[in-house]
Short mmCIF file of C-alpha atoms in Angstrom, two decimals:
data_model
loop_
_atom_site.label_atom_id
_atom_site.label_comp_id
_atom_site.label_asym_id
_atom_site.label_seq_id
_atom_site.Cartn_x
_atom_site.Cartn_y
_atom_site.Cartn_z
CA UNK X 772 23.52 -20.77 34.58
CA UNK X 773 20.40 -20.99 32.41
CA UNK X 774 19.37 -23.59 29.83
CA UNK X 775 18.58 -22.76 26.22
CA UNK X 776 14.84 -23.02 26.84
CA UNK X 777 14.96 -19.75 28.77
CA UNK X 778 16.96 -17.72 26.27
CA UNK X 779 14.00 -16.28 24.41
CA UNK X 780 12.01 -15.28 27.50
CA UNK X 781 15.05 -13.66 29.10
CA UNK X 782 16.05 -11.78 25.98
CA UNK X 783 12.59 -10.50 25.13
CA UNK X 784 12.28 -8.69 28.45
CA UNK X 785 15.60 -6.95 28.64
CA UNK X 786 18.11 -9.61 29.70
CA UNK X 787 21.23 -9.65 27.56
CA UNK X 788 22.46 -13.21 27.05
CA UNK X 789 26.10 -13.63 25.95
CA UNK X 790 27.48 -16.39 23.77
CA UNK X 791 26.82 -19.99 24.74
CA UNK X 792 29.46 -22.06 26.46
CA UNK X 793 29.44 -25.91 26.43
CA UNK X 794 25.73 -26.24 25.81
CA UNK X 795 24.71 -23.99 28.69
CA UNK X 796 24.05 -20.26 28.62
CA UNK X 797 25.69 -18.15 31.34
CA UNK X 798 23.91 -14.98 32.42
CA UNK X 799 26.43 -12.23 33.14
CA UNK X 800 23.89 -9.45 33.54
CA UNK X 801 20.98 -9.71 35.92
CA UNK X 802 17.56 -8.63 34.68
CA UNK X 803 17.18 -4.87 35.34
CA UNK X 804 13.77 -5.23 36.96
CA UNK X 805 14.96 -8.00 39.27
CA UNK X 806 18.07 -6.06 40.22
CA UNK X 807 16.02 -3.02 41.14
CA UNK X 808 13.65 -5.09 43.27
CA UNK X 809 16.53 -6.67 45.19
CA UNK X 810 18.17 -3.27 45.71
CA UNK X 811 14.92 -1.85 47.08
CA UNK X 812 14.54 -4.80 49.42
CA UNK X 813 18.09 -4.34 50.76
CA UNK X 814 17.49 -0.69 51.57
CA UNK X 815 14.08 -1.30 53.09
CA UNK X 816 12.28 0.66 50.43
CA UNK X 817 10.05 -2.12 49.06
CA UNK X 818 6.69 -0.63 48.18
CA UNK X 819 5.04 0.78 45.11
CA UNK X 820 8.17 0.74 42.97
CA UNK X 821 8.59 -3.06 42.89
CA UNK X 822 4.87 -3.36 42.19
CA UNK X 823 5.26 -1.03 39.22
CA UNK X 824 8.13 -3.14 37.96
CA UNK X 825 6.03 -6.29 38.24
CA UNK X 826 3.13 -4.60 36.44
CA UNK X 827 5.50 -3.39 33.74
CA UNK X 828 6.82 -6.93 33.28
CA UNK X 829 3.24 -8.27 33.12
CA UNK X 830 2.27 -5.64 30.52
CA UNK X 831 5.28 -6.57 28.40
CA UNK X 832 4.26 -10.23 28.59
CA UNK X 833 0.69 -9.44 27.54
CA UNK X 834 1.84 -7.20 24.66
CA UNK X 835 4.21 -9.89 23.47
CA UNK X 836 1.47 -12.55 23.55
CA UNK X 837 -0.86 -10.19 21.66
CA UNK X 838 1.85 -9.59 19.07
CA UNK X 839 2.42 -13.31 18.57
CA UNK X 840 -1.35 -13.87 18.21
CA UNK X 841 -1.75 -11.09 15.61
CA UNK X 842 1.24 -12.35 13.63
CA UNK X 843 -0.12 -15.91 13.67
CA UNK X 844 -3.58 -14.69 12.60
CA UNK X 845 -2.09 -12.60 9.79
CA UNK X 846 -0.06 -15.55 8.51
CA UNK X 847 -3.12 -17.81 8.58
CA UNK X 848 -5.23 -15.27 6.69
CA UNK X 849 -2.57 -14.82 4.02
CA UNK X 850 -2.08 -18.57 3.54
CA UNK X 851 -5.82 -19.37 3.44
CA UNK X 852 -6.56 -16.67 0.87
CA UNK X 853 -3.59 -17.84 -1.19
CA UNK X 854 -5.07 -21.34 -1.26
CA UNK X 855 -8.40 -19.86 -2.38
CA UNK X 856 -6.74 -17.85 -5.16
CA UNK X 857 -4.87 -20.94 -6.35
CA UNK X 858 -8.14 -22.69 -7.22
CA UNK X 859 -8.50 -23.35 -10.98
CA UNK X 860 -11.31 -20.80 -11.35
CA UNK X 861 -9.18 -18.00 -9.88
CA UNK X 862 -5.58 -18.74 -10.82
CA UNK X 863 -6.09 -17.89 -14.50
CA UNK X 864 -5.94 -14.17 -13.75
CA UNK X 865 -2.41 -12.79 -13.63
CA UNK X 866 -3.39 -10.35 -10.88
CA UNK X 867 -4.53 -13.24 -8.67
CA UNK X 868 -1.25 -15.11 -9.18
CA UNK X 869 0.71 -12.01 -8.26
CA UNK X 870 -1.55 -11.39 -5.26
CA UNK X 871 -0.65 -14.89 -4.05
CA UNK X 872 3.04 -13.93 -4.30
CA UNK X 873 2.38 -10.75 -2.30
CA UNK X 874 0.45 -12.62 0.38
CA UNK X 875 3.02 -15.38 0.78
CA UNK X 876 5.92 -12.94 1.03
CA UNK X 877 3.98 -10.92 3.62
CA UNK X 878 3.36 -14.16 5.50
CA UNK X 879 7.11 -14.90 5.37
CA UNK X 880 7.85 -11.52 6.96
CA UNK X 881 5.23 -12.21 9.62
CA UNK X 882 6.81 -15.62 10.17
CA UNK X 883 10.20 -14.05 10.91
CA UNK X 884 8.62 -11.77 13.52
CA UNK X 885 6.60 -14.68 14.91
CA UNK X 886 9.73 -16.78 15.44
CA UNK X 887 11.36 -13.82 17.16
CA UNK X 888 8.36 -13.03 19.38
CA UNK X 889 7.78 -16.65 20.38
CA UNK X 890 11.50 -17.21 21.05
CA UNK X 891 11.92 -19.96 18.46
CA UNK X 892 14.66 -17.97 16.70
CA UNK X 893 16.86 -18.23 19.79
CA UNK X 894 16.14 -21.94 20.29
CA UNK X 895 16.67 -22.77 16.60
CA UNK X 896 18.90 -20.02 15.17
CA UNK X 897 19.33 -21.88 11.88
CA UNK X 898 15.78 -20.83 10.97
CA UNK X 899 16.41 -17.13 11.66
CA UNK X 900 16.46 -14.61 8.79
CA UNK X 901 14.78 -17.02 6.33
CA UNK X 902 11.54 -15.00 6.53
CA UNK X 903 13.51 -11.77 6.17
CA UNK X 904 15.19 -13.16 3.05
CA UNK X 905 11.92 -14.29 1.45
CA UNK X 906 10.30 -10.94 2.25
CA UNK X 907 12.75 -9.29 -0.18
CA UNK X 908 10.48 -10.70 -2.90
CA UNK X 909 7.59 -8.64 -1.50
CA UNK X 910 8.42 -5.19 -3.01
CA UNK X 911 8.72 -6.44 -6.63
CA UNK X 912 5.63 -8.61 -6.12
CA UNK X 913 3.68 -5.53 -5.00
CA UNK X 914 4.93 -3.57 -8.01
CA UNK X 915 3.99 -6.30 -10.50
CA UNK X 916 0.61 -6.76 -8.79
CA UNK X 917 0.01 -3.01 -9.19
CA UNK X 918 0.83 -3.24 -12.89
CA UNK X 919 -1.52 -6.20 -13.33
CA UNK X 920 -4.40 -4.16 -11.86
CA UNK X 921 -3.69 -1.23 -14.16
CA UNK X 922 -3.46 -3.26 -17.38
CA UNK X 923 -5.89 -6.09 -18.06
CA UNK X 924 -3.60 -8.05 -20.37
CA UNK X 925 -0.44 -7.67 -18.28
CA UNK X 926 1.77 -10.76 -18.37
CA UNK X 927 4.96 -11.76 -16.57
CA UNK X 928 7.93 -11.61 -18.95
CA UNK X 929 11.55 -12.67 -18.74
CA UNK X 930 12.61 -9.01 -18.47
CA UNK X 931 10.82 -8.81 -15.12
CA UNK X 932 13.56 -11.02 -13.68
CA UNK X 933 15.46 -7.80 -12.98
CA UNK X 934 13.15 -7.36 -9.98
CA UNK X 935 14.79 -10.40 -8.36
CA UNK X 936 18.06 -8.51 -7.82
CA UNK X 937 17.35 -7.60 -4.15
CA UNK X 938 16.45 -11.21 -3.33
CA UNK X 939 19.52 -12.56 -5.14
CA UNK X 940 21.78 -10.13 -3.28
CA UNK X 941 20.14 -11.05 0.02
CA UNK X 942 20.55 -14.75 -0.70
CA UNK X 943 24.28 -14.28 -1.35
CA UNK X 944 24.69 -12.38 1.93
CA UNK X 945 22.69 -15.01 3.82
CA UNK X 946 24.64 -17.95 2.42
CA UNK X 947 28.07 -16.37 2.82
CA UNK X 948 27.78 -14.43 6.07
CA UNK X 949 25.15 -16.19 8.20
CA UNK X 950 24.88 -19.86 7.23
CA UNK X 951 28.59 -20.70 7.84
CA UNK X 952 28.47 -19.40 11.43
CA UNK X 953 28.37 -21.81 14.36
CA UNK X 954 25.15 -22.11 16.31
CA UNK X 955 26.56 -20.21 19.27
CA UNK X 956 27.75 -17.41 16.97
CA UNK X 957 24.27 -17.21 15.41
CA UNK X 958 22.67 -16.90 18.85
CA UNK X 959 25.15 -14.17 19.76
CA UNK X 960 24.29 -12.38 16.51
CA UNK X 961 20.54 -12.61 17.17
CA UNK X 962 21.05 -11.14 20.63
CA UNK X 963 22.53 -8.03 19.03
CA UNK X 964 19.41 -7.32 16.98
CA UNK X 965 17.98 -3.88 17.63
CA UNK X 966 14.85 -4.51 15.50
CA UNK X 967 13.15 -7.91 15.06
CA UNK X 968 14.26 -9.71 11.92
CA UNK X 969 16.60 -6.90 10.91
CA UNK X 970 20.29 -7.47 10.04
CA UNK X 971 22.73 -6.43 12.75
CA UNK X 972 24.92 -4.62 10.21
CA UNK X 973 23.70 -1.04 9.65
CA UNK X 974 24.55 -1.01 5.90
CA UNK X 975 22.59 -4.25 5.39
CA UNK X 976 19.64 -2.90 7.39
CA UNK X 977 19.63 0.28 5.31
CA UNK X 978 19.85 -1.73 2.08
CA UNK X 979 16.88 -3.85 3.24
CA UNK X 980 14.80 -0.72 3.92
CA UNK X 981 15.99 0.81 0.65
CA UNK X 982 14.67 -2.15 -1.35
CA UNK X 983 11.20 -1.70 0.11
CA UNK X 984 11.12 2.08 -0.18
CA UNK X 985 12.56 2.01 -3.71
CA UNK X 986 10.00 -0.39 -5.12
CA UNK X 987 7.09 1.12 -3.19
CA UNK X 988 8.07 4.58 -4.44
CA UNK X 989 8.27 3.30 -8.01
CA UNK X 990 4.86 1.63 -7.66
CA UNK X 991 3.33 4.88 -6.39
CA UNK X 992 4.88 6.87 -9.24
CA UNK X 993 3.40 4.46 -11.79
CA UNK X 994 0.02 4.76 -10.08
CA UNK X 995 0.16 8.56 -10.31
CA UNK X 996 1.01 8.36 -14.01
CA UNK X 997 -1.81 5.88 -14.53
CA UNK X 998 -4.34 8.15 -12.77
CA UNK X 999 -3.25 10.97 -15.05
CA UNK X 1000 -3.52 8.79 -18.16
CA UNK X 1001 -7.06 7.57 -17.51
CA UNK X 1002 -8.30 11.17 -17.45
CA UNK X 1003 -7.60 11.22 -21.20
CA UNK X 1004 -9.86 8.19 -21.73
CA UNK X 1005 -12.76 8.18 -19.26
CA UNK X 1006 -15.32 10.60 -17.88
CA UNK X 1007 -15.92 8.42 -14.81
CA UNK X 1008 -12.56 7.88 -13.10
CA UNK X 1009 -13.73 7.00 -9.58
CA UNK X 1010 -13.51 3.25 -10.18
CA UNK X 1011 -10.41 3.33 -12.36
CA UNK X 1012 -8.24 5.44 -10.05
CA UNK X 1013 -7.64 2.65 -7.50
CA UNK X 1014 -7.25 5.20 -4.74
CA UNK X 1015 -7.40 2.40 -2.17
CA UNK X 1016 -4.15 0.96 -3.53
CA UNK X 1017 -2.48 4.37 -3.61
CA UNK X 1018 -3.44 5.10 0.00
CA UNK X 1019 -2.45 1.60 1.11
CA UNK X 1020 0.98 1.76 -0.53
CA UNK X 1021 1.52 5.32 0.75
CA UNK X 1022 0.75 4.19 4.28
CA UNK X 1023 2.97 1.15 3.91
CA UNK X 1024 5.83 3.30 2.60
CA UNK X 1025 5.27 5.64 5.55
CA UNK X 1026 5.71 2.73 7.95
CA UNK X 1027 9.02 1.85 6.31
CA UNK X 1028 10.17 5.46 6.57
CA UNK X 1029 9.40 5.39 10.31
CA UNK X 1030 11.18 2.03 10.53
CA UNK X 1031 14.35 3.33 8.90
CA UNK X 1032 14.38 6.34 11.24
CA UNK X 1033 14.02 4.04 14.25
CA UNK X 1034 16.66 1.75 12.80
CA UNK X 1035 19.16 4.58 12.51
CA UNK X 1036 18.32 5.82 16.00
CA UNK X 1037 18.70 2.41 17.65
CA UNK X 1038 21.87 1.54 15.75
CA UNK X 1039 23.54 4.86 16.48
CA UNK X 1040 22.65 5.01 20.17
CA UNK X 1041 22.59 1.24 20.85
CA UNK X 1042 19.27 1.40 22.71
CA UNK X 1043 18.57 -2.33 22.44
CA UNK X 1044 16.82 -2.40 25.81
CA UNK X 1045 14.35 0.28 24.65
CA UNK X 1046 12.87 -1.66 21.73
CA UNK X 1047 10.26 -3.74 23.57
CA UNK X 1048 7.47 -1.69 21.93
CA UNK X 1049 8.65 -2.41 18.38
CA UNK X 1050 7.20 -5.91 18.02
CA UNK X 1051 3.66 -4.97 19.22
CA UNK X 1052 3.55 -1.90 16.96
CA UNK X 1053 4.86 -3.82 13.93
CA UNK X 1054 2.43 -6.71 14.48
CA UNK X 1055 -0.58 -4.36 14.78
CA UNK X 1056 0.44 -2.36 11.72
CA UNK X 1057 1.08 -5.56 9.77
CA UNK X 1058 -2.27 -7.03 10.78
CA UNK X 1059 -4.05 -3.84 9.66
CA UNK X 1060 -2.11 -3.87 6.35
CA UNK X 1061 -2.90 -7.49 5.49
CA UNK X 1062 -6.63 -7.11 6.27
CA UNK X 1063 -6.94 -3.88 4.28
CA UNK X 1064 -5.17 -5.52 1.36
CA UNK X 1065 -7.44 -8.57 1.52
CA UNK X 1066 -10.68 -6.58 1.63
CA UNK X 1067 -9.77 -4.11 -1.12
CA UNK X 1068 -8.08 -6.67 -3.39
CA UNK X 1069 -11.12 -8.93 -3.35
CA UNK X 1070 -13.39 -6.01 -4.27
CA UNK X 1071 -11.14 -4.64 -7.03
CA UNK X 1072 -11.98 -7.10 -9.87
CA UNK X 1073 -15.65 -6.16 -9.63
CA UNK X 1074 -14.82 -2.45 -9.76
CA UNK X 1075 -12.27 -2.27 -12.55
CA UNK X 1076 -10.49 -4.96 -14.56
CA UNK X 1077 -7.73 -2.70 -15.92
CA UNK X 1078 -7.13 -0.98 -19.22
CA UNK X 1079 -7.65 -3.09 -22.31
CA UNK X 1080 -5.09 -3.51 -25.06
CA UNK X 1081 -7.13 -1.07 -27.13
CA UNK X 1082 -6.94 1.51 -24.34
CA UNK X 1083 -3.17 1.07 -24.04
CA UNK X 1084 -2.72 1.55 -27.77
CA UNK X 1085 -4.97 4.60 -27.70
CA UNK X 1086 -2.98 6.12 -24.83
CA UNK X 1087 0.23 5.75 -26.80
CA UNK X 1088 -1.44 7.27 -29.84
CA UNK X 1089 -2.87 10.35 -28.13
CA UNK X 1090 0.23 11.52 -26.30
CA UNK X 1091 0.36 15.32 -26.54
CA UNK X 1092 3.67 15.24 -28.37
CA UNK X 1093 2.03 13.30 -31.22
CA UNK X 1094 -1.09 15.46 -31.40
CA UNK X 1095 -1.42 18.30 -33.94
CA UNK X 1096 -0.32 21.61 -32.40
CA UNK X 1097 -3.56 23.43 -33.19
CA UNK X 1098 -6.78 21.89 -34.55
CA UNK X 1099 -8.94 23.76 -37.04
CA UNK X 1100 -11.56 26.07 -35.53
CA UNK X 1101 -14.26 24.23 -37.46
CA UNK X 1102 -13.41 21.03 -35.63
CA UNK X 1103 -13.55 22.77 -32.25
CA UNK X 1104 -16.92 24.32 -33.13
CA UNK X 1105 -18.19 20.96 -34.36
CA UNK X 1106 -17.39 19.26 -31.06
CA UNK X 1107 -18.82 22.11 -28.97
CA UNK X 1108 -22.05 22.18 -30.98
CA UNK X 1109 -22.43 18.39 -30.70
CA UNK X 1110 -21.99 18.58 -26.91
CA UNK X 1111 -24.63 21.31 -26.55
CA UNK X 1112 -27.17 19.71 -28.84
CA UNK X 1113 -26.88 16.00 -27.98
CA UNK X 1114 -25.72 16.18 -24.34
CA UNK X 1115 -23.67 12.95 -24.48
CA UNK X 1116 -22.11 13.91 -21.14
CA UNK X 1117 -25.25 12.71 -19.36
CA UNK X 1118 -24.06 9.16 -19.98
CA UNK X 1119 -22.09 8.36 -16.81
CA UNK X 1120 -19.99 5.73 -18.60
CA UNK X 1121 -19.01 7.92 -21.54
CA UNK X 1122 -15.46 7.31 -22.80
CA UNK X 1123 -13.26 9.00 -25.38
CA UNK X 1124 -13.79 6.17 -27.87
CA UNK X 1125 -17.57 6.28 -27.47
CA UNK X 1126 -17.77 10.04 -27.98
CA UNK X 1127 -15.44 9.83 -30.99
CA UNK X 1128 -17.77 7.30 -32.63
CA UNK X 1129 -20.77 9.54 -31.99
CA UNK X 1130 -19.10 12.62 -33.50
CA UNK X 1131 -17.61 10.50 -36.29
CA UNK X 1132 -13.99 11.34 -35.49
CA UNK X 1133 -11.07 9.13 -34.64
CA UNK X 1134 -10.15 8.99 -30.92
CA UNK X 1135 -6.76 10.46 -31.80
CA UNK X 1136 -8.31 13.49 -33.56
CA UNK X 1137 -10.92 14.03 -30.83
CA UNK X 1138 -8.23 13.88 -28.14
CA UNK X 1139 -6.15 16.42 -30.07
CA UNK X 1140 -9.15 18.76 -30.36
CA UNK X 1141 -9.89 18.52 -26.60
CA UNK X 1142 -6.26 18.80 -25.51
CA UNK X 1143 -5.18 21.59 -27.85
CA UNK X 1144 -8.43 23.28 -28.81
CA UNK X 1145 -10.10 23.33 -25.39
CA UNK X 1146 -6.82 23.07 -23.38
CA UNK X 1147 -8.30 20.26 -21.25
CA UNK X 1148 -8.12 16.52 -20.82
CA UNK X 1149 -11.18 14.41 -21.57
CA UNK X 1150 -12.28 14.04 -17.94
CA UNK X 1151 -12.18 17.81 -17.24
CA UNK X 1152 -13.84 18.55 -20.57
CA UNK X 1153 -16.83 16.33 -19.80
CA UNK X 1154 -16.99 17.39 -16.14
CA UNK X 1155 -17.43 21.06 -17.08
CA UNK X 1156 -20.52 20.25 -19.16
CA UNK X 1157 -21.90 18.11 -16.34
CA UNK X 1158 -21.33 20.87 -13.77
CA UNK X 1159 -23.06 23.44 -15.98
CA UNK X 1160 -26.02 21.08 -16.34
CA UNK X 1161 -26.12 20.51 -12.56
CA UNK X 1162 -26.03 24.27 -11.95
CA UNK X 1163 -29.14 24.72 -14.09
CA UNK X 1164 -30.98 22.03 -12.14
CA UNK X 1165 -29.91 23.47 -8.78
CA UNK X 1166 -31.04 26.95 -9.83
CA UNK X 1167 -34.48 25.73 -10.88
CA UNK X 1168 -36.94 26.40 -8.05
CA UNK X 1169 -39.43 23.83 -9.33
CA UNK X 1170 -36.81 21.05 -9.19
CA UNK X 1171 -37.15 19.58 -5.69
CA UNK X 1172 -34.79 16.69 -6.25
CA UNK X 1173 -32.02 16.06 -3.76
CA UNK X 1174 -28.45 17.01 -4.58
CA UNK X 1175 -27.63 13.31 -4.88
CA UNK X 1176 -30.38 12.84 -7.47
CA UNK X 1177 -29.14 15.88 -9.39
CA UNK X 1178 -25.61 14.48 -9.27
CA UNK X 1179 -26.75 11.26 -10.96
CA UNK X 1180 -28.94 13.16 -13.42
CA UNK X 1181 -25.90 15.21 -14.47
CA UNK X 1182 -23.82 12.15 -15.33
CA UNK X 1183 -21.71 11.77 -12.19
CA UNK X 1184 -21.41 8.47 -10.36
CA UNK X 1185 -19.28 9.54 -7.40
CA UNK X 1186 -20.30 12.06 -4.76
CA UNK X 1187 -16.70 12.94 -3.91
CA UNK X 1188 -15.80 13.52 -7.58
CA UNK X 1189 -18.96 15.61 -8.07
CA UNK X 1190 -18.34 17.80 -5.02
CA UNK X 1191 -14.66 18.29 -5.88
CA UNK X 1192 -15.37 19.19 -9.50
CA UNK X 1193 -18.29 21.47 -8.58
CA UNK X 1194 -16.31 23.44 -6.00
CA UNK X 1195 -13.30 23.70 -8.32
CA UNK X 1196 -15.46 25.18 -11.09
CA UNK X 1197 -17.78 27.40 -9.01
CA UNK X 1198 -15.87 28.02 -5.78
CA UNK X 1199 -18.74 26.72 -3.62
CA UNK X 1200 -20.30 23.35 -2.80
CA UNK X 1201 -23.56 22.23 -4.49
CA UNK X 1202 -25.51 22.91 -1.27
CA UNK X 1203 -24.10 26.41 -0.96
CA UNK X 1204 -24.81 27.11 -4.64
CA UNK X 1205 -28.47 26.10 -4.22
CA UNK X 1206 -28.86 28.32 -1.14
CA UNK X 1207 -27.39 31.29 -3.03
CA UNK X 1208 -30.11 31.17 -5.70
CA UNK X 1209 -32.77 33.91 -5.27
CA UNK X 1210 -35.61 31.46 -5.72
CA UNK X 1211 -34.31 29.11 -3.02
CA UNK X 1212 -35.88 31.25 -0.27
#
């Protein structure tokens, strides 16, 4: 007979605790490690094996304490930054308000795992699954935050309430299937969990994973479309691409794919006693995710504030389907001659609107000429002129500038973009191209 205060410790290390009876928990199954030690003692084989079992138990304890610490630290970071973003000077930005929603929902998910790892869920089962329920607001919050970074004047509208459907469905399930249960039934249900904070029912667990993967996939698809769109507007796309967010969301989606595979495996084979590693791995991955998000999100406003309303209108106006099928050859020659004579591509911040004003064309007409006359988008069109200019500098024996200096002199601001564009156009890197010149020896 064991009191409730020992439920969490027993369960976390492999002891299966059945339903409670008259306020006291009865242990029907002895802890596997303890049973093996006693069996070894009875047969006179006590030696290294019991020591290994003790060390294994100690390692599990240490990993669990580390997990609880990381979860607590992640929650504290999320809450403290949320308080900072709620200050009057910061809260005016829509992206900051949505970032607060992301951080608090992440903290709620951490809280569910923290209650599980510390054993509080088993002592107070009425608090279980609340963090899991709130975390269903996380995927739509991430999607709306992504939109707010892409578009400077993005605002929350009533139509965005459709993103609350997963949370509303989860709330109905929680209120109808979990809340009415007795406390002993809730404890019994928690003991059947294969993954921390995950519903025992396989369909519900799959639906929970599906909500995350669905919204994360949609966010990534919008980011890819956005990265394609900005190439029609800017010649310097390194800051606007938000690659950090794309990589972060891709990694996060990858974690959920691994989670759903593990979920299926554990549910199908009922390997509940083999899941001790799940909480440490999830806590470490979650801690890495929250810190990466914090660092990159705080740097983002200084790098790029999103497309303006003018840019959005221009994007709608220059869609290929609306552009003339074939511009006049005089217009193509006019643009080409202007680029050769005035070299506007040397301006690293050159945009479609700026070049259109210089050539005295509308952005729509200039985009049509570049797309249909040169068969390129604006970014590739400008990059080709910059690469040709860089090739001339690299081939000049008297020019002793470094490749980095030549990169800046050619209009590029990003080394990775320069190297990628140069190799795509020439087949070699800038260093290799310089070495291939006869005068370089």
